[in-house]
PDB file of N, CA and C in Angstrom:
ATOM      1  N   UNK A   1       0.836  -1.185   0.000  1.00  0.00           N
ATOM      2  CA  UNK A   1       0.000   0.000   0.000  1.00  0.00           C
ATOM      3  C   UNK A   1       0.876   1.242   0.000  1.00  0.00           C
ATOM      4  N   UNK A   2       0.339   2.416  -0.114  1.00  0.00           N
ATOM      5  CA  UNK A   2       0.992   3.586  -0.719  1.00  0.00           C
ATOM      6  C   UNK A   2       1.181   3.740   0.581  1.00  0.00           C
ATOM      7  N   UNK A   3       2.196   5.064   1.149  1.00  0.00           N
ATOM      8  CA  UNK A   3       2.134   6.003   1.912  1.00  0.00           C
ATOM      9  C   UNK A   3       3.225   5.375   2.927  1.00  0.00           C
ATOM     10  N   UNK A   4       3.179   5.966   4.281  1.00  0.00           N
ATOM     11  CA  UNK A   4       4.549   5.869   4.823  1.00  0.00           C
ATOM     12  C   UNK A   4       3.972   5.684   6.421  1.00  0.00           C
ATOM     13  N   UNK A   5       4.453   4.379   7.101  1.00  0.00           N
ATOM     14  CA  UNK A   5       3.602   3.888   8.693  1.00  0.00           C
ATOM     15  C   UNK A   5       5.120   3.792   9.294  1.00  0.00           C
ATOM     16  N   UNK A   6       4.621   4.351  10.585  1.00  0.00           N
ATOM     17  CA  UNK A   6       5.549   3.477  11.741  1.00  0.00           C
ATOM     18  C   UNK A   6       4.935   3.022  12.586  1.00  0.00           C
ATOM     19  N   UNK A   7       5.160   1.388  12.447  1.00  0.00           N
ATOM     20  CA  UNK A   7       4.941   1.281  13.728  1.00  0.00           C
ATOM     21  C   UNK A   7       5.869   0.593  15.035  1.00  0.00           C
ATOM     22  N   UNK A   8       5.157   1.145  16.032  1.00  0.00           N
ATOM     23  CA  UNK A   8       6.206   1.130  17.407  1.00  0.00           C
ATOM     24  C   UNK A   8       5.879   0.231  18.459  1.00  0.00           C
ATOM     25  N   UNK A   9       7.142   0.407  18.975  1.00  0.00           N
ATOM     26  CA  UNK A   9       7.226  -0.638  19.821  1.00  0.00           C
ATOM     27  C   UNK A   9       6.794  -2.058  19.440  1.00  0.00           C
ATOM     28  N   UNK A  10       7.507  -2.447  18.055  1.00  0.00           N
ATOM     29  CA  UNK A  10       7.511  -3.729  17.612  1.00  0.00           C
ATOM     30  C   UNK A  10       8.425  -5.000  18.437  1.00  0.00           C
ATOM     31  N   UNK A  11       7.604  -6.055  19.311  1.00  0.00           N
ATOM     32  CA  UNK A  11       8.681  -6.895  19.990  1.00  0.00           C
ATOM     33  C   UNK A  11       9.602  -7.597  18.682  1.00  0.00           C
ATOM     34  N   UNK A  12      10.957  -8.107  18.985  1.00  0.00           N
ATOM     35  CA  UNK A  12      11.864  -8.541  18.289  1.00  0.00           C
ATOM     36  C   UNK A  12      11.824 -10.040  18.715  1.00  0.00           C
ATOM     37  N   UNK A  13      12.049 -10.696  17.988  1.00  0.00           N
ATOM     38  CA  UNK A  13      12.496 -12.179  18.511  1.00  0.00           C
ATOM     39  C   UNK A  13      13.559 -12.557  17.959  1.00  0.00           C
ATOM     40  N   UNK A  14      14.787 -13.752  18.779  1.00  0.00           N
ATOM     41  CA  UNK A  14      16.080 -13.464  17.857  1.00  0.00           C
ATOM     42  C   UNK A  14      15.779 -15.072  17.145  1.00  0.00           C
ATOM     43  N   UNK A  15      16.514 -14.857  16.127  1.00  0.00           N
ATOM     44  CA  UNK A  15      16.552 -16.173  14.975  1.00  0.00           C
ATOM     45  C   UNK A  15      18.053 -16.667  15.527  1.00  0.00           C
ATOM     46  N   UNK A  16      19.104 -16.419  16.157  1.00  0.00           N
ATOM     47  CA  UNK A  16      20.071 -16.572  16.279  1.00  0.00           C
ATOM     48  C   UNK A  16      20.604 -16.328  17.603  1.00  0.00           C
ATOM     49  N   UNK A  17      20.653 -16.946  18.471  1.00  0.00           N
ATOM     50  CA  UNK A  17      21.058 -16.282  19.907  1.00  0.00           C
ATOM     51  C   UNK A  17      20.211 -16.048  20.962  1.00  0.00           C
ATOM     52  N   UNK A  18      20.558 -16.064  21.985  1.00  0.00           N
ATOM     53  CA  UNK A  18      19.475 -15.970  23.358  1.00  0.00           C
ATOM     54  C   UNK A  18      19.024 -14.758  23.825  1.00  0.00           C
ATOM     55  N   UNK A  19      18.786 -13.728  22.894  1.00  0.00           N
ATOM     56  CA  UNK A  19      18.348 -12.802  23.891  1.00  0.00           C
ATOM     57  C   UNK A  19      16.869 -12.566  23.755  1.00  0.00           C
ATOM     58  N   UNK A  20      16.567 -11.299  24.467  1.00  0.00           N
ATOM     59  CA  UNK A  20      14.631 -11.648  24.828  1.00  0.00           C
ATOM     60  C   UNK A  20      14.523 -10.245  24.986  1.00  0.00           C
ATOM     61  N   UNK A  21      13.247  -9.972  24.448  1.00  0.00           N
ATOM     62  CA  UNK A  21      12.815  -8.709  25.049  1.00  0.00           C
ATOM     63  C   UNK A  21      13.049  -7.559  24.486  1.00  0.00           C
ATOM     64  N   UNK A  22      13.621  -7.417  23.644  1.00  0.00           N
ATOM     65  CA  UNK A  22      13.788  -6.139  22.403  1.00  0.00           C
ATOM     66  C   UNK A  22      12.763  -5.576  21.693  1.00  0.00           C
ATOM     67  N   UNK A  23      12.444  -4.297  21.274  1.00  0.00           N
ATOM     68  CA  UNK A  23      11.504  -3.650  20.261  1.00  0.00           C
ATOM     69  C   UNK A  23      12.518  -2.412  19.933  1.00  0.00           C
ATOM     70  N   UNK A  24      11.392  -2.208  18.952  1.00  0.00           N
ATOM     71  CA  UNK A  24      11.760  -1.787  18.095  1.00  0.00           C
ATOM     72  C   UNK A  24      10.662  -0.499  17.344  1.00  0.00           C
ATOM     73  N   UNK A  25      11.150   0.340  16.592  1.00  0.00           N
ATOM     74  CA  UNK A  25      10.221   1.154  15.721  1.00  0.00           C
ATOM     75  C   UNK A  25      10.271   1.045  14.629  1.00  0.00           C
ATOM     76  N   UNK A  26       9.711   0.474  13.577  1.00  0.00           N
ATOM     77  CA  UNK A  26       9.825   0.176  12.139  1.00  0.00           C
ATOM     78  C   UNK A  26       8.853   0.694  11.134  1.00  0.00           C
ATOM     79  N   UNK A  27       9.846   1.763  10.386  1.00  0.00           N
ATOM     80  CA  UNK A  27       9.483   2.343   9.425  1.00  0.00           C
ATOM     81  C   UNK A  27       8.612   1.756   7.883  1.00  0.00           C
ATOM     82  N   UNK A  28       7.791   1.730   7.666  1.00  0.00           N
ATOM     83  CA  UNK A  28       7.653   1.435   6.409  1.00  0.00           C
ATOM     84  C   UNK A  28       6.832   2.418   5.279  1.00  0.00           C
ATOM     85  N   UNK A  29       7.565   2.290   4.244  1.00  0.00           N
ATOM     86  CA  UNK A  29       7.207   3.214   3.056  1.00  0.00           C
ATOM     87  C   UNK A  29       7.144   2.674   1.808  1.00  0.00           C
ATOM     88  N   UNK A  30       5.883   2.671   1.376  1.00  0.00           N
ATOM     89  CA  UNK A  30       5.323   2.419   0.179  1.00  0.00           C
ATOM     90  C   UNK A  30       5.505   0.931  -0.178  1.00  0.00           C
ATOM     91  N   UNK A  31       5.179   0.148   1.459  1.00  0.00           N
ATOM     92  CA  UNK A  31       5.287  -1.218   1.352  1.00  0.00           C
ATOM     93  C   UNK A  31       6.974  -1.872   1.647  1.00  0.00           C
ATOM     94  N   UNK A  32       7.992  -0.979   2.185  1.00  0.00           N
ATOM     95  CA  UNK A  32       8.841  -1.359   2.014  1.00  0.00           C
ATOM     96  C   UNK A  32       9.323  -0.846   3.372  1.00  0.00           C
ATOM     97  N   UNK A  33       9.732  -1.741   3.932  1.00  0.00           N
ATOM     98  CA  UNK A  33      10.840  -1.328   5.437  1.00  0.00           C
ATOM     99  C   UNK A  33      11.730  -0.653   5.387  1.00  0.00           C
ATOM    100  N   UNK A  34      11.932   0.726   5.457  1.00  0.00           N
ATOM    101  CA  UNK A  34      12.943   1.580   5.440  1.00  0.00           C
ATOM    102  C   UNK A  34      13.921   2.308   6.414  1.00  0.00           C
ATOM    103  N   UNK A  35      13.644   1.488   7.889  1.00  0.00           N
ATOM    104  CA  UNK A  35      14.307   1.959   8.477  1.00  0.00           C
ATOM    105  C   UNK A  35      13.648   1.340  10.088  1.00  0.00           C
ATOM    106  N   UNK A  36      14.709   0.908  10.830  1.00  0.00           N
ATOM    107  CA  UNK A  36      14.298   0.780  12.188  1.00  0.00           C
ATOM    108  C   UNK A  36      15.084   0.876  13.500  1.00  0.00           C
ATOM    109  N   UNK A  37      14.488   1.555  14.276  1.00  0.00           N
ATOM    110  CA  UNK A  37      14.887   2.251  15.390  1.00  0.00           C
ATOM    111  C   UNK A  37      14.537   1.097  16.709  1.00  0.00           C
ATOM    112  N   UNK A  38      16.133   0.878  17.374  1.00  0.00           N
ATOM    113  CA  UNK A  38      15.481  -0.208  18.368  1.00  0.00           C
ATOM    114  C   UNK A  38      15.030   0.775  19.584  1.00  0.00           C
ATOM    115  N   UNK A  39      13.942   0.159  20.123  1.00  0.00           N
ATOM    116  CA  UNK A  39      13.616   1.277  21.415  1.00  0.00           C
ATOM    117  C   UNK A  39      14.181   0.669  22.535  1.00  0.00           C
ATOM    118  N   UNK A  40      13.856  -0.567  23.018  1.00  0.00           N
ATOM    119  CA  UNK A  40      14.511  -1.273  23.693  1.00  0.00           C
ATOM    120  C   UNK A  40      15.343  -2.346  23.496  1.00  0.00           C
ATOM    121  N   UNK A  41      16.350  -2.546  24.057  1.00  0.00           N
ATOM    122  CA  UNK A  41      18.068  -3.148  23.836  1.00  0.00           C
ATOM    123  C   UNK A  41      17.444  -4.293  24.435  1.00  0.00           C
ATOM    124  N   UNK A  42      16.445  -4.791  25.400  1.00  0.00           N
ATOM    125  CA  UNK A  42      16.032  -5.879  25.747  1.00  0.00           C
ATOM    126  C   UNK A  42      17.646  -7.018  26.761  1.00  0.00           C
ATOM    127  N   UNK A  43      17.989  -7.825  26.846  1.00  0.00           N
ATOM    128  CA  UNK A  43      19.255  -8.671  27.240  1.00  0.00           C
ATOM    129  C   UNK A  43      19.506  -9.774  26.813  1.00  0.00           C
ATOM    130  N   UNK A  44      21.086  -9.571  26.949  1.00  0.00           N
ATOM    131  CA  UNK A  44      21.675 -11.358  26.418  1.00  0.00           C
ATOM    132  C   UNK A  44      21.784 -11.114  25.243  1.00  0.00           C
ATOM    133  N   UNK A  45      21.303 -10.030  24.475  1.00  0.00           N
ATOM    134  CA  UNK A  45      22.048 -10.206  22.818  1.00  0.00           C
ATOM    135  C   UNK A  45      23.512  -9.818  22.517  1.00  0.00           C
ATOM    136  N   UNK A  46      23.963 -10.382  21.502  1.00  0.00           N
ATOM    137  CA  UNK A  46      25.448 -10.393  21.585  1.00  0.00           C
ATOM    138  C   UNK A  46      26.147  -9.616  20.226  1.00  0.00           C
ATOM    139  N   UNK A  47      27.119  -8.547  19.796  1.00  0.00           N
ATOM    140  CA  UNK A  47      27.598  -8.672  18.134  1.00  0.00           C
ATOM    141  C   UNK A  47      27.154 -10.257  17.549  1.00  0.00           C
ATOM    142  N   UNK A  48      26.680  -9.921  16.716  1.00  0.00           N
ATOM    143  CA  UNK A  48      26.508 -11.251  15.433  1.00  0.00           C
ATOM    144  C   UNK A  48      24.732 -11.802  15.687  1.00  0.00           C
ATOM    145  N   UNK A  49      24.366 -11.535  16.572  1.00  0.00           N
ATOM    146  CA  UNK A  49      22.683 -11.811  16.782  1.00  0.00           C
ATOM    147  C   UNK A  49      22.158 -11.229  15.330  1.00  0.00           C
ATOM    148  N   UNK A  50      21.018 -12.655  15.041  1.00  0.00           N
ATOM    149  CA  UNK A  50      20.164 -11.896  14.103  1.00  0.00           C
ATOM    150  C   UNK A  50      18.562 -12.113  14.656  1.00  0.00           C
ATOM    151  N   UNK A  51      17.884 -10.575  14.358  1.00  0.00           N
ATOM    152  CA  UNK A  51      16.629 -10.285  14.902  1.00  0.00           C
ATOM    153  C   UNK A  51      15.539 -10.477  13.666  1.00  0.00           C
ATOM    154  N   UNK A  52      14.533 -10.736  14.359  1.00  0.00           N
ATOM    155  CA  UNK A  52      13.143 -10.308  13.409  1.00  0.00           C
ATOM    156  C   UNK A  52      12.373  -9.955  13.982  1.00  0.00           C
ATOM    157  N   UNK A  53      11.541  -9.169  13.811  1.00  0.00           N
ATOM    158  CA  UNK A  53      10.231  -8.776  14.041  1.00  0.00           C
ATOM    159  C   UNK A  53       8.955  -9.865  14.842  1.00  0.00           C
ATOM    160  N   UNK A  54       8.521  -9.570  15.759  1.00  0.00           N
ATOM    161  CA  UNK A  54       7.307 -10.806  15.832  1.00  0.00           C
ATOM    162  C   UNK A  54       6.403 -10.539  14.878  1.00  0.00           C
ATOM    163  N   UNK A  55       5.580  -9.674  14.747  1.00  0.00           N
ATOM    164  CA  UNK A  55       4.810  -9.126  13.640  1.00  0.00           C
ATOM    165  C   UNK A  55       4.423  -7.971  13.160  1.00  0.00           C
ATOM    166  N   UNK A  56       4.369  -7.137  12.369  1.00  0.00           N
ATOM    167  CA  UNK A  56       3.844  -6.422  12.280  1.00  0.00           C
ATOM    168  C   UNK A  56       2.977  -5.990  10.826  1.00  0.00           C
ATOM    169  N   UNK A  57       2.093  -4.880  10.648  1.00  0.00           N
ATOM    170  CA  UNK A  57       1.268  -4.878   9.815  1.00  0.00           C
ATOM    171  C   UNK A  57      -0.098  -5.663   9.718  1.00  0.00           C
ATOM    172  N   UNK A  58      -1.020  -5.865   8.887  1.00  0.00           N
ATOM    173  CA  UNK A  58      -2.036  -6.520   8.756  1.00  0.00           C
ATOM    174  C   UNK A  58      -2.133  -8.106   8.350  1.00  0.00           C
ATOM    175  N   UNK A  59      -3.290  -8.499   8.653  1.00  0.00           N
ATOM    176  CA  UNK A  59      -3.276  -9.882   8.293  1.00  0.00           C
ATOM    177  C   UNK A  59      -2.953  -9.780   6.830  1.00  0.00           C
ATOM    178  N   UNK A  60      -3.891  -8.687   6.126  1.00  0.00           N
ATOM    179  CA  UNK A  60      -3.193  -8.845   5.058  1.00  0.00           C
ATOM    180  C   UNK A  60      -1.952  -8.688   4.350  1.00  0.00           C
ATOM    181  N   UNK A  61      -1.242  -7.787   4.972  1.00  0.00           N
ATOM    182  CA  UNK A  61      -0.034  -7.293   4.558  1.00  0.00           C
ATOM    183  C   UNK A  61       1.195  -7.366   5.678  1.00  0.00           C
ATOM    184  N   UNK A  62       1.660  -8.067   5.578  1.00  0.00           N
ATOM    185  CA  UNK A  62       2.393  -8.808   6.450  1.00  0.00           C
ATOM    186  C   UNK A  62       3.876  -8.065   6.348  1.00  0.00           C
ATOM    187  N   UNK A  63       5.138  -8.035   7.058  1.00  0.00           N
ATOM    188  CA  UNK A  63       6.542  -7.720   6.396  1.00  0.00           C
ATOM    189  C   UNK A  63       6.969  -8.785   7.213  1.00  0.00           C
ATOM    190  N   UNK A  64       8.170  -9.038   6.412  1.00  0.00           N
ATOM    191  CA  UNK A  64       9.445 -10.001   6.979  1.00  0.00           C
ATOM    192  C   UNK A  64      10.344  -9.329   6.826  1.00  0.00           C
ATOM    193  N   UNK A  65      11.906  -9.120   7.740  1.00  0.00           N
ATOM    194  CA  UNK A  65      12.724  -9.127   7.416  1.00  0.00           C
ATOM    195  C   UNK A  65      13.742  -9.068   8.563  1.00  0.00           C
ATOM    196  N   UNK A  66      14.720  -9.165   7.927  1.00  0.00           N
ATOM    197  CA  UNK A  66      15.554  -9.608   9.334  1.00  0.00           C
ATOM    198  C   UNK A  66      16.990  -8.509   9.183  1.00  0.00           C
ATOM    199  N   UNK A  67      17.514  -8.146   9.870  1.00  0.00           N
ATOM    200  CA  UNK A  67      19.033  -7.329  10.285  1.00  0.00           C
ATOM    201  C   UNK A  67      19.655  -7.849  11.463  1.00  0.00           C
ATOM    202  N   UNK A  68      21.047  -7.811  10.668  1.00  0.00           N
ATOM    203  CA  UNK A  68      22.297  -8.761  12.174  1.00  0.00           C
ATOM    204  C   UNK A  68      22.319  -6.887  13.398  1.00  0.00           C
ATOM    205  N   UNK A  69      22.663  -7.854  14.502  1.00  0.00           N
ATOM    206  CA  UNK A  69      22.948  -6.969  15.542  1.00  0.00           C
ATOM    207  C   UNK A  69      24.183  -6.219  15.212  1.00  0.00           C
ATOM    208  N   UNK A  70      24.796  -5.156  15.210  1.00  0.00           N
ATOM    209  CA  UNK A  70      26.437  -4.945  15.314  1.00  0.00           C
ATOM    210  C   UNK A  70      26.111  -4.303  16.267  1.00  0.00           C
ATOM    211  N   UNK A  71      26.298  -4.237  17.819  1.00  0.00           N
ATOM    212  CA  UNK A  71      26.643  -3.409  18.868  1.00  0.00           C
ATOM    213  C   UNK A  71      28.183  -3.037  19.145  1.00  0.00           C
ATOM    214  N   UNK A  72      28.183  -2.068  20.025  1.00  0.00           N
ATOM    215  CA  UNK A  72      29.459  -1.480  20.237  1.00  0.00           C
ATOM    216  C   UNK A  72      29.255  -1.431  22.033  1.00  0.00           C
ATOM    217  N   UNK A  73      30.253  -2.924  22.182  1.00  0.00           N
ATOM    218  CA  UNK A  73      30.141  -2.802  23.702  1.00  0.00           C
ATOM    219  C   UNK A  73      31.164  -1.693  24.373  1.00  0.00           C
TER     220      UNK A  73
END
């Protein structure tokens, strides 16, 4: 769909690694994820963690996608 959503405070779940409890703010524009802001760092994630989204958007319109952690301890 056209136009430009955020939505917030998206929980994260990791595909890779033990940590728990992360969100996030995720941009999307014109159907396309353009950007996301973690709100909470959540614990136990490590450099090299990879996150996804639990869900967000509509039943109908769903996003996937995933980004590795790089923190700077």
């Amino acid at each position: 769909s056209a136009g430009s959503f955020t939505f917030t405070g998206v929980g994260l779940t990791a595909v890779t690694g033990r940590g728990t409890d992360a969100t996030a703010d995720i941009t999307v524009l014109d159907g396309v994820a353009i950007a996301a802001t973690v709100r909470s760092g959540g614990k136990n994630y490590v450099v090299g963690d990879v996150l996804k989204p639990l869900a967000i958007g509509t039943k109908e319109h769903k996003f996937l996608f995933f980004w590795d952690l790089n923190l700077r301890c």
